Amino acid sequence: SIAHFSTGMHPMWQGPLVAPGGNRQSPIDIRVRKSVFDPHLKPLTPDYDPGTCSQIWNNGYSFLVEYDDTTDKSILKGGPLEDNFRLCQFHFHWGESNAWGSEHTVDRRLFPAELHMVHWNSNKYRRFEEAVMEENGLAVIGVFLKIGKRHEGLQKLVDALPAVRHKDSVVEFTRFDPACLLPANIDDYWTYAGSLTTPPLTEAVTWIIMKQHIEVSHDQLAVFRSLLFTSAEEEVQKSMVNNFRVQQPLRGRTVRSSFT
Ligand code: SG7
Ligand code: ZN
């Protein structure tokens, strides 16, 4: 049968999603003038071993680049963090057009996509599943993507994406250095206490949002948009676009900045 394609709808037009009623939900709009400079915030020190990279998985919401997190080989420390956090996966959120797609915004500015590098606290917990339920369980680095030059590091990943076009597909993907997706300046960031942006929406996340964005080409993002929310068996195929959550109220939280 002929596959039918429909683009996703901008979640802003779908009305509110789940209302978990928490006080530290994500994502949020970062209001630059209201963020508070904290001179005690340390530089962030990611220490990643590309050898821990294992596979790419289309989970029907995004594609995840997964890392072996059975040892402390790829870790994040420093910044606002007191413990070591182990990298388990990174993924992206993006729009159907370049006019929107990021989950966080900066003074209401939307970016075409946002990278999330997900880490869990390996000093306090034994597994990701345990950490995800705890207040200080996770640390996620957020990096905004802008349209510009082709990103050489990202291209190896883009080339692998057609193999995980459908939901539930998995391919081996090794030796990818996640540090190549960080901006040149990782010393300038905002940080706040928040949540996962998909179910279970647990309020477990220390968010670290990079001030500097990275550039990718329109063609590279077009390959993200060629992925599907749907599995190979489904008759009506849906493009994987607009896979971001609506913004959540700040509810008295402070966003701290590492820079003035
Ligand atoms: C994506 O974002 C996936 C999820 C992730 C979720 O849907 O990366 O991961 C899995 C294993 O499905 O959920 C628990 C978790 O990491 C939310 O992550 S996010 O808050 O950084 N956006
Ligand atoms: Zn995410």
XYZ file of N, CA and C and ligand atoms in Angstrom:
803
model
N 0.842 -1.203 0.000
C 0.000 0.000 0.000
C 0.881 1.258 0.000
N 0.329 2.320 -0.475
C 1.076 3.579 -0.543
C 1.114 4.204 0.860
N 2.305 4.571 1.260
C 2.418 5.194 2.580
C 1.905 6.634 2.525
N 1.176 7.033 3.532
C 0.711 8.421 3.606
C 1.555 9.153 4.621
N 1.897 10.371 4.328
C 2.735 11.133 5.236
C 1.967 12.338 5.737
N 2.097 12.582 7.015
C 1.569 13.840 7.530
C 2.629 14.411 8.454
N 2.777 15.712 8.447
C 3.753 16.308 9.352
C 3.093 16.436 10.713
N 3.902 16.427 11.741
C 3.372 16.594 13.089
C 2.834 17.997 13.256
N 2.037 18.194 14.272
C 1.503 19.523 14.525
C 2.389 20.218 15.546
N 2.518 21.514 15.456
C 3.263 22.266 16.461
C 2.548 22.057 17.799
N 3.247 21.515 18.826
C 2.560 21.236 20.087
C 1.861 22.446 20.697
N 2.342 23.641 20.390
C 1.687 24.857 20.897
C 0.223 24.907 20.471
N -0.097 24.250 19.379
C -1.470 24.312 18.863
C -2.314 23.141 19.345
N -1.702 22.269 20.091
C -2.443 21.089 20.535
C -3.018 21.247 21.933
N -2.790 22.416 22.527
C -3.240 22.603 23.896
C -2.284 21.914 24.845
N -2.572 22.034 26.138
C -1.632 21.490 27.119
C -1.495 19.979 27.014
N -0.286 19.491 27.249
C -0.049 18.048 27.309
C -0.411 17.597 28.730
N 0.266 16.593 29.198
C 0.046 16.104 30.561
C 0.241 17.222 31.590
N -0.533 17.226 32.620
C -0.360 18.204 33.691
C 0.047 17.478 34.964
N 1.358 17.251 35.140
C 1.787 16.489 36.298
C 1.712 17.287 37.599
N 1.512 18.618 37.473
C 1.311 19.436 38.665
C 2.545 19.621 39.518
N 3.721 19.396 38.934
C 4.955 19.588 39.698
C 5.348 21.043 39.752
N 6.368 21.311 40.559
C 6.847 22.681 40.708
C 8.159 22.940 40.012
N 8.726 21.902 39.386
C 10.001 22.116 38.676
C 10.006 21.361 37.356
N 9.017 21.697 36.505
C 8.897 21.027 35.215
C 9.734 21.747 34.147
N 10.063 21.019 33.101
C 10.860 21.532 31.974
C 10.117 21.218 30.675
N 10.404 21.946 29.594
C 11.386 23.029 29.460
C 10.828 24.381 29.904
N 11.705 25.391 29.909
C 11.312 26.754 30.290
C 11.917 27.755 29.305
N 11.390 28.980 29.397
C 12.009 30.103 28.698
C 13.065 30.690 29.633
N 14.292 30.826 29.145
C 15.353 31.429 29.949
C 15.331 32.934 29.708
N 15.009 33.672 30.771
C 15.000 35.133 30.623
C 16.357 35.637 31.075
N 17.119 36.089 30.082
C 18.531 36.392 30.313
C 18.708 37.401 31.448
N 17.926 38.481 31.446
C 18.109 39.530 32.463
C 17.650 39.086 33.845
N 16.826 38.046 33.914
C 16.387 37.557 35.225
C 17.271 36.435 35.764
N 18.210 35.926 34.932
C 19.094 34.877 35.443
C 20.117 35.529 36.373
N 20.587 34.741 37.336
C 21.441 35.287 38.396
C 22.850 34.718 38.266
N 23.837 35.587 38.097
C 25.237 35.151 37.999
C 25.659 34.525 39.321
N 26.201 33.320 39.248
C 26.690 32.634 40.444
C 28.198 32.405 40.294
N 29.018 33.222 41.006
C 30.478 33.126 40.852
C 31.044 31.800 41.364
N 30.239 31.033 42.110
C 30.736 29.746 42.614
C 30.585 28.614 41.614
N 29.883 28.869 40.502
C 29.711 27.809 39.498
C 31.052 27.518 38.832
N 31.425 26.262 38.824
C 32.735 25.858 38.274
C 32.621 25.590 36.778
N 33.778 25.506 36.102
C 33.723 25.082 34.696
C 33.241 23.633 34.616
N 32.572 23.337 33.538
C 32.062 21.987 33.301
C 33.217 21.137 32.772
N 33.373 19.899 33.268
C 34.465 19.060 32.765
C 33.954 17.706 32.287
N 33.472 17.663 31.033
C 33.083 16.381 30.452
C 34.331 15.569 30.149
N 34.263 14.262 30.353
C 35.401 13.375 30.068
C 34.817 12.127 29.419
N 34.729 12.153 28.094
C 34.030 11.097 27.365
C 35.002 10.185 26.629
N 34.702 8.887 26.646
C 35.455 7.890 25.890
C 34.584 7.449 24.706
N 34.965 7.813 23.477
C 34.161 7.451 22.306
C 33.951 5.939 22.189
N 34.829 5.166 22.839
C 34.707 3.704 22.848
C 33.463 3.201 23.546
N 32.787 4.053 24.330
C 31.558 3.606 25.011
C 30.311 3.771 24.128
N 30.476 4.363 22.959
C 29.323 4.545 22.060
C 28.887 3.186 21.513
N 27.591 2.887 21.544
C 27.187 1.536 21.141
C 26.179 1.470 19.991
N 25.090 2.243 20.056
C 24.063 2.083 19.011
C 23.169 3.312 18.873
N 22.401 3.332 17.781
C 21.365 4.354 17.572
C 20.017 3.649 17.567
N 19.058 4.260 18.258
C 17.741 3.653 18.405
C 16.670 4.704 18.108
N 15.784 4.402 17.152
C 14.597 5.244 16.942
C 13.548 4.742 17.929
N 13.274 5.538 18.970
C 12.327 5.084 20.009
C 10.911 5.613 19.769
N 10.663 6.146 18.562
C 9.320 6.624 18.234
C 9.035 8.026 18.755
N 10.092 8.644 19.328
C 9.933 10.017 19.798
C 11.093 10.874 19.310
N 12.282 10.246 19.320
C 13.509 10.876 18.828
C 14.417 9.723 18.419
N 15.652 10.028 18.043
C 16.607 8.929 17.910
C 17.616 9.104 19.037
N 17.978 7.990 19.667
C 18.920 8.049 20.773
C 20.246 7.453 20.341
N 21.326 8.162 20.594
C 22.654 7.592 20.433
C 23.045 7.121 21.828
N 23.170 5.800 21.977
C 23.314 5.207 23.304
C 24.764 4.852 23.616
N 25.132 5.028 24.882
C 26.489 4.769 25.369
C 26.451 3.698 26.443
N 27.502 2.875 26.461
C 27.642 1.868 27.508
C 27.880 2.610 28.830
N 26.951 2.473 29.770
C 27.081 3.198 31.042
C 27.249 2.234 32.222
N 27.916 1.106 31.950
C 28.153 0.152 33.038
C 29.420 0.505 33.842
N 30.223 1.447 33.334
C 31.393 1.911 34.099
C 31.453 3.440 33.999
N 32.386 4.027 34.761
C 32.536 5.487 34.754
C 33.458 5.988 33.630
N 33.401 5.364 32.458
C 34.326 5.753 31.377
C 33.972 7.074 30.696
N 32.666 7.353 30.583
C 32.249 8.625 29.979
C 31.448 9.393 31.008
N 32.076 10.398 31.586
C 31.401 11.100 32.679
C 31.444 12.616 32.521
N 30.514 13.229 33.229
C 30.422 14.679 33.319
C 30.586 15.033 34.784
N 31.431 16.004 35.067
C 31.491 16.554 36.421
C 31.771 18.041 36.348
N 31.808 18.676 37.514
C 32.036 20.117 37.559
C 30.762 20.889 37.264
N 30.909 22.139 36.898
C 29.737 22.992 36.713
C 28.958 23.073 38.014
N 27.641 22.889 37.955
C 26.835 22.942 39.170
C 26.824 21.602 39.922
N 27.518 20.593 39.383
C 27.375 19.218 39.885
C 28.388 18.915 40.987
N 27.915 18.173 42.008
C 28.826 17.755 43.083
C 29.318 16.339 42.839
N 28.546 15.553 42.103
C 28.880 14.145 41.889
C 29.347 13.923 40.456
N 29.725 12.672 40.171
C 30.017 12.249 38.803
C 28.726 11.785 38.154
N 28.509 12.194 36.916
C 27.316 11.776 36.181
C 27.771 11.054 34.919
N 27.229 9.852 34.718
C 27.619 8.998 33.595
C 26.751 9.263 32.369
N 27.391 9.395 31.209
C 26.631 9.591 29.964
C 25.917 8.296 29.572
N 24.606 8.356 29.354
C 23.915 7.150 28.852
C 23.396 7.321 27.427
N 23.032 8.523 27.033
C 22.538 8.714 25.656
C 22.477 10.198 25.346
N 22.467 10.490 24.037
C 22.051 11.835 23.639
C 20.999 11.723 22.556
N 20.202 12.775 22.433
C 19.115 12.820 21.441
C 18.838 14.285 21.126
N 17.929 14.503 20.198
C 17.600 15.870 19.788
C 16.081 16.067 19.778
N 15.702 17.323 19.757
C 14.308 17.720 19.517
C 14.378 18.713 18.362
N 13.427 18.677 17.428
C 13.488 19.583 16.278
C 12.097 19.863 15.729
N 12.036 20.871 14.869
C 10.759 21.299 14.298
C 10.577 20.844 12.860
N 9.399 21.121 12.334
C 9.154 20.794 10.921
C 9.733 21.874 10.017
N 9.978 23.050 10.590
C 10.655 24.112 9.841
C 11.763 24.664 10.726
N 12.604 25.514 10.147
C 13.713 26.064 10.931
C 13.267 27.157 11.892
N 11.976 27.509 11.880
C 11.492 28.601 12.723
C 11.266 28.178 14.174
N 11.210 26.872 14.436
C 11.043 26.404 15.812
C 11.575 24.994 15.916
N 11.558 24.411 17.125
C 12.025 23.045 17.298
C 12.696 22.804 18.643
N 13.313 23.860 19.222
C 13.978 23.670 20.515
C 12.940 23.553 21.623
N 13.338 22.964 22.739
C 12.456 22.875 23.907
C 12.626 24.119 24.767
N 13.888 24.446 25.095
C 14.139 25.682 25.830
C 14.163 26.839 24.838
N 13.940 28.039 25.349
C 14.064 29.249 24.534
C 14.871 30.256 25.357
N 15.445 31.241 24.669
C 16.221 32.277 25.353
C 15.566 33.613 25.030
N 15.006 34.265 26.042
C 14.211 35.487 25.836
C 13.201 35.263 24.706
N 12.531 34.124 24.800
C 11.481 33.718 23.852
C 12.002 33.329 22.479
N 13.324 33.409 22.260
C 13.861 33.020 20.950
C 13.858 31.504 20.814
N 13.273 31.030 19.726
C 13.227 29.596 19.413
C 14.402 29.250 18.526
N 14.927 28.044 18.676
C 15.987 27.540 17.786
C 15.414 26.364 17.000
N 16.006 26.047 15.828
C 15.450 24.957 15.013
C 15.598 23.576 15.635
N 16.521 23.412 16.583
C 16.703 22.103 17.222
C 17.484 22.275 18.517
N 17.433 21.244 19.349
C 18.152 21.256 20.634
C 18.678 19.864 20.921
N 19.952 19.791 21.253
C 20.617 18.534 21.633
C 20.522 18.348 23.145
N 20.215 17.121 23.577
C 20.214 16.781 25.008
C 21.165 15.624 25.270
N 22.172 15.858 26.113
C 23.091 14.789 26.513
C 22.706 14.377 27.933
N 22.226 13.150 28.063
C 21.615 12.683 29.318
C 22.634 11.884 30.143
N 22.821 12.291 31.402
C 23.768 11.644 32.316
C 23.053 11.314 33.623
N 23.506 10.259 34.305
C 22.917 9.928 35.621
C 23.989 9.844 36.693
N 23.579 10.127 37.912
C 24.480 10.253 39.064
C 24.994 8.878 39.504
N 26.260 8.591 39.142
C 26.807 7.259 39.435
C 27.488 7.202 40.799
N 27.551 8.343 41.508
C 28.047 8.300 42.891
C 26.940 7.835 43.831
N 25.697 8.258 43.522
C 24.596 7.965 44.446
C 23.715 6.788 44.020
N 23.709 6.473 42.714
C 22.784 5.422 42.245
C 23.523 4.369 41.442
N 22.876 3.205 41.296
C 23.533 2.094 40.615
C 23.173 2.010 39.142
N 21.963 2.503 38.811
C 21.487 2.390 37.436
C 20.682 3.624 37.053
N 20.556 3.848 35.754
C 19.741 4.962 35.242
C 18.322 4.903 35.801
N 17.728 3.698 35.792
C 16.338 3.518 36.214
C 16.109 3.934 37.668
N 17.164 3.806 38.458
C 17.078 4.211 39.864
C 17.203 5.745 39.947
N 18.178 6.284 39.217
C 18.472 7.722 39.266
C 17.311 8.571 38.750
N 16.555 8.025 37.798
C 15.498 8.797 37.134
C 14.370 9.175 38.107
N 14.302 8.468 39.243
C 13.254 8.745 40.229
C 13.723 9.708 41.320
N 14.977 10.141 41.262
C 15.559 10.903 42.374
C 15.849 12.353 42.010
N 15.678 13.201 43.020
C 15.855 14.642 42.870
C 17.192 15.051 42.221
N 18.255 14.387 42.608
C 19.592 14.723 42.104
C 20.111 13.588 41.209
N 19.178 12.949 40.503
C 19.537 11.744 39.770
C 20.166 11.976 38.407
N 19.726 13.036 37.690
C 20.140 13.218 36.302
C 20.738 14.602 36.063
N 21.615 14.678 35.076
C 22.128 15.967 34.589
C 22.028 15.928 33.074
N 21.346 16.905 32.500
C 21.219 16.952 31.042
C 21.844 18.245 30.534
N 22.784 18.099 29.572
C 23.349 19.270 28.884
C 22.455 19.566 27.689
N 22.042 20.810 27.548
C 21.259 21.244 26.387
C 22.102 22.152 25.507
N 22.097 21.874 24.200
C 22.837 22.716 23.243
C 21.879 23.096 22.113
N 21.783 24.390 21.833
C 20.923 24.842 20.740
C 21.622 24.653 19.402
N 20.851 24.266 18.380
C 21.359 24.145 17.014
C 20.799 25.289 16.186
N 21.672 25.893 15.389
C 21.272 26.963 14.472
C 21.619 26.533 13.066
N 20.930 27.057 12.077
C 21.252 26.732 10.691
C 22.436 27.586 10.232
N 23.401 26.916 9.628
C 24.589 27.613 9.124
C 25.439 26.625 8.358
N 26.725 26.599 8.699
C 27.656 25.676 8.043
C 27.329 24.229 8.387
N 27.664 23.317 7.486
C 27.554 21.898 7.752
C 28.466 21.538 8.937
N 27.954 20.708 9.860
C 28.724 20.298 11.037
C 29.425 18.983 10.727
N 30.748 19.013 10.644
C 31.507 17.829 10.215
C 31.335 16.665 11.182
N 31.373 16.944 12.480
C 31.233 15.874 13.473
C 29.869 15.206 13.394
N 28.835 16.026 13.208
C 27.471 15.502 13.144
C 27.229 14.640 11.915
N 28.005 14.870 10.844
C 27.721 14.193 9.571
C 27.798 12.674 9.668
N 28.722 12.154 10.496
C 28.848 10.697 10.648
C 27.529 10.110 11.195
N 26.907 10.876 12.082
C 25.624 10.466 12.651
C 24.510 10.596 11.614
N 24.491 11.725 10.890
C 23.484 11.959 9.850
C 23.521 10.826 8.813
N 24.734 10.390 8.449
C 24.876 9.315 7.460
C 24.268 8.003 7.944
N 24.222 7.807 9.262
C 23.704 6.551 9.816
C 22.181 6.575 9.981
N 21.566 7.755 9.924
C 20.144 7.866 10.260
C 19.173 7.116 9.340
N 19.427 7.044 8.021
C 18.469 6.301 7.190
C 18.242 4.861 7.667
N 19.217 4.297 8.362
C 19.084 2.917 8.861
C 18.113 2.808 10.046
N 17.789 3.933 10.674
C 16.830 3.900 11.803
C 15.617 4.771 11.489
N 15.179 4.705 10.230
C 14.078 5.563 9.790
C 12.800 5.289 10.572
N 12.490 4.011 10.780
C 11.241 3.651 11.464
C 11.411 3.485 12.967
N 10.308 3.704 13.663
C 10.234 3.445 15.100
C 10.677 2.017 15.396
N 11.392 1.846 16.500
C 11.871 0.548 16.993
C 13.072 0.006 16.218
N 13.596 0.749 15.240
C 14.797 0.226 14.584
C 16.049 0.651 15.355
N 17.023 -0.225 15.335
C 18.280 -0.056 16.077
C 19.428 -0.430 15.149
N 20.489 0.361 15.116
C 21.708 -0.054 14.391
C 22.919 0.158 15.269
N 23.931 -0.676 15.030
C 25.188 -0.503 15.741
C 25.805 0.835 15.324
N 26.361 1.541 16.280
C 26.984 2.837 15.991
C 28.085 3.015 17.035
N 29.331 3.013 16.572
C 30.430 2.975 17.539
C 31.408 4.131 17.331
N 32.216 4.339 18.359
C 33.316 5.294 18.329
C 32.912 6.713 17.948
N 31.743 7.128 18.386
C 31.342 8.517 18.126
C 31.648 9.348 19.370
N 32.485 10.379 19.173
C 32.868 11.233 20.304
C 31.791 12.294 20.539
N 31.016 12.181 21.643
C 29.933 13.136 21.886
C 30.443 14.562 22.111
N 31.720 14.679 22.520
C 32.282 16.014 22.782
C 32.332 16.862 21.514
N 32.313 16.204 20.335
C 32.380 16.981 19.081
C 31.108 17.790 18.845
N 30.051 17.486 19.616
C 28.796 18.231 19.447
C 28.656 19.396 20.438
N 29.646 19.532 21.315
C 29.593 20.655 22.262
C 30.115 21.921 21.581
N 29.625 23.087 21.980
C 30.165 24.322 21.408
C 31.603 24.542 21.880
N 32.327 25.435 21.199
C 33.726 25.708 21.553
C 33.833 26.220 22.992
N 32.892 27.047 23.389
C 32.921 27.607 24.748
C 31.886 26.894 25.611
N 32.370 26.014 26.517
C 31.421 25.336 27.417
C 31.458 25.961 28.817
N 32.231 27.045 28.954
C 32.308 27.683 30.276
C 31.084 28.553 30.575
N 30.387 28.985 29.515
C 29.220 29.856 29.713
C 27.935 29.051 29.570
N 27.206 28.937 30.664
C 25.957 28.161 30.634
C 24.974 28.714 31.662
N 23.704 28.316 31.489
C 22.677 28.561 32.501
C 22.363 27.222 33.164
N 21.961 27.236 34.412
C 21.573 25.994 35.071
C 20.347 26.218 35.953
N 19.469 25.220 35.963
C 18.284 25.299 36.831
C 17.802 23.881 37.135
N 16.963 23.762 38.162
C 16.409 22.470 38.573
C 15.118 22.216 37.817
N 15.065 21.093 37.084
C 13.884 20.815 36.270
C 13.549 19.345 36.191
N 12.928 18.971 35.074
C 12.383 17.611 34.923
C 12.761 17.028 33.565
N 12.458 15.761 33.388
C 12.453 15.178 32.053
C 11.345 15.861 31.264
N 11.492 15.925 29.956
C 10.471 16.590 29.136
C 9.539 15.579 28.463
N 9.731 14.297 28.732
C 8.801 13.257 28.267
C 8.447 12.407 29.487
N 7.363 11.637 29.404
C 7.065 10.729 30.511
C 8.289 9.908 30.870
N 8.605 9.678 32.139
C 7.756 9.937 33.319
C 7.782 11.366 33.858
N 8.412 12.319 33.168
C 8.432 13.732 33.567
C 8.937 13.952 34.990
N 9.757 13.032 35.484
C 10.222 13.127 36.874
C 11.127 14.338 37.073
N 11.033 14.918 38.281
C 11.754 16.156 38.597
C 13.135 15.803 39.125
N 13.903 15.186 38.233
C 15.187 14.571 38.583
C 16.365 15.287 37.955
N 16.104 16.321 37.157
C 17.150 16.818 36.248
C 17.769 18.146 36.689
N 19.100 18.169 36.756
C 19.842 19.430 36.797
C 20.120 19.776 35.343
N 19.460 20.814 34.854
C 19.649 21.239 33.464
C 20.851 22.161 33.360
N 21.663 21.951 32.330
C 22.826 22.795 32.044
C 22.693 23.200 30.579
N 22.295 24.436 30.346
C 22.008 24.898 28.979
C 23.149 25.796 28.506
N 23.780 25.370 27.416
C 24.916 26.119 26.881
C 24.466 27.446 26.283
N 25.231 28.494 26.577
C 24.931 29.808 25.996
C 25.261 29.809 24.508
N 26.402 29.180 24.153
C 26.813 29.169 22.747
C 26.120 28.025 22.009
N 25.644 28.322 20.791
C 24.986 27.281 20.000
C 26.001 26.608 19.080
N 25.581 25.534 18.424
C 26.399 24.949 17.356
C 25.657 25.161 16.037
N 26.416 25.104 14.947
C 25.813 25.283 13.619
C 25.724 23.951 12.892
N 24.593 23.741 12.234
C 24.415 22.570 11.361
C 23.774 23.094 10.073
N 23.877 22.310 8.993
C 23.292 22.801 7.737
C 21.813 22.434 7.658
N 21.090 23.155 6.821
C 19.674 22.850 6.570
C 19.527 21.400 6.109
N 20.451 20.937 5.255
C 20.385 19.567 4.732
C 20.551 18.527 5.845
N 21.413 18.825 6.806
C 21.595 17.890 7.921
C 20.300 17.771 8.743
N 19.649 18.909 9.010
C 18.377 18.863 9.755
C 17.282 18.194 8.931
N 17.358 18.341 7.611
C 16.368 17.702 6.732
C 16.420 16.180 6.893
N 17.606 15.644 7.163
C 17.718 14.194 7.377
C 17.040 13.804 8.703
N 17.161 14.647 9.740
C 16.407 14.388 10.985
C 14.913 14.282 10.653
N 14.442 15.209 9.804
C 12.999 15.287 9.492
C 12.529 14.139 8.605
N 13.491 13.404 8.009
C 13.097 12.267 7.170
C 12.858 11.008 8.014
N 13.151 11.090 9.313
C 12.847 9.958 10.205
C 11.337 9.896 10.431
N 10.884 8.775 10.982
C 9.441 8.559 11.168
C 9.105 8.243 12.624
N 7.955 8.746 13.073
C 7.425 8.417 14.408
C 6.880 6.987 14.412
N 6.605 6.480 13.205
C 5.840 5.241 13.047
C 6.722 4.046 12.696
N 6.228 2.857 13.013
C 6.969 1.634 12.697
C 6.680 1.212 11.259
N 7.479 0.289 10.738
C 7.374 -0.147 9.347
C 6.004 -0.746 9.041
N 5.340 -1.290 10.070
C 4.053 -1.977 9.866
C 2.889 -1.008 9.693
N 3.039 0.229 10.171
C 1.892 1.136 10.156
C 1.601 1.652 8.747
N 0.317 1.805 8.447
C -0.083 2.217 7.091
C 0.115 3.696 6.858
N -0.240 4.497 7.881
C -0.074 5.937 7.744
C 1.235 6.329 8.420
N 2.207 6.719 7.614
C 3.525 7.056 8.157
C 3.555 8.530 8.575
N 4.139 8.801 9.734
C 4.206 10.181 10.245
C 5.654 10.633 10.377
N 5.963 11.770 9.781
C 7.314 12.324 9.882
C 7.648 12.679 11.323
N 8.873 12.379 11.711
C 9.327 12.740 13.053
C 9.750 14.202 13.045
N 8.833 15.057 13.435
C 9.104 16.498 13.546
C 8.301 17.038 14.736
N 8.702 18.186 15.233
C 7.987 18.831 16.351
C 7.905 17.924 17.580
N 9.013 17.262 17.870
C 9.041 16.332 19.003
C 9.535 17.024 20.281
N 8.909 18.150 20.577
C 9.285 18.908 21.785
C 8.062 19.109 22.665
N 8.323 19.326 23.940
C 7.235 19.563 24.899
C 6.938 21.061 24.991
N 5.706 21.409 25.311
C 5.349 22.825 25.513
C 6.070 23.355 26.753
N 6.275 24.652 26.785
C 7.007 25.243 27.902
C 6.199 25.222 29.186
N 6.933 25.174 30.295
C 6.348 25.007 31.619
C 6.609 26.251 32.470
N 5.722 26.525 33.438
C 5.935 27.721 34.279
C 7.176 27.607 35.171
N 7.824 28.728 35.404
C 9.044 28.758 36.219
C 8.728 28.470 37.697
N 7.582 28.910 38.176
C 7.146 28.682 39.564
C 8.208 29.032 40.598
N 8.705 30.252 40.497
C 9.618 30.756 41.524
C 11.048 30.248 41.467
N 11.359 29.438 40.468
C 12.736 28.940 40.389
C 13.705 30.033 39.928
N 14.970 29.859 40.304
C 16.021 30.756 39.835
C 16.842 30.044 38.774
N 17.090 30.731 37.669
C 18.038 30.238 36.668
C 19.360 30.935 36.965
N 20.407 30.147 37.206
C 21.720 30.729 37.500
C 22.573 30.738 36.236
N 23.473 31.700 36.122
C 24.395 31.718 34.980
C 25.830 31.652 35.497
N 26.695 31.044 34.693
C 28.116 30.900 35.050
C 28.917 32.104 34.557
N 28.226 33.043 33.893
C 28.907 34.162 33.233
C 28.132 35.442 33.490
N 28.823 36.602 33.266
C 28.131 37.884 33.454
C 27.783 38.495 32.115
C 13.639 11.219 24.545
O 13.707 12.169 25.608
C 14.451 10.021 24.875
C 14.052 9.429 26.200
C 14.181 10.524 27.232
C 13.343 11.696 26.869
O 12.367 10.761 24.328
O 15.784 10.388 24.913
O 14.913 8.369 26.576
C 14.473 7.094 26.421
C 15.373 6.082 27.028
O 13.450 6.815 25.835
O 13.747 10.001 28.471
C 14.095 9.028 30.539
C 14.681 9.699 29.367
O 15.860 9.966 29.252
C 13.422 12.821 27.870
O 14.712 13.273 28.017
S 14.895 14.789 28.157
O 14.202 15.252 29.348
O 16.299 14.997 28.171
N 14.235 15.498 26.922
Zn 15.339 15.765 25.324
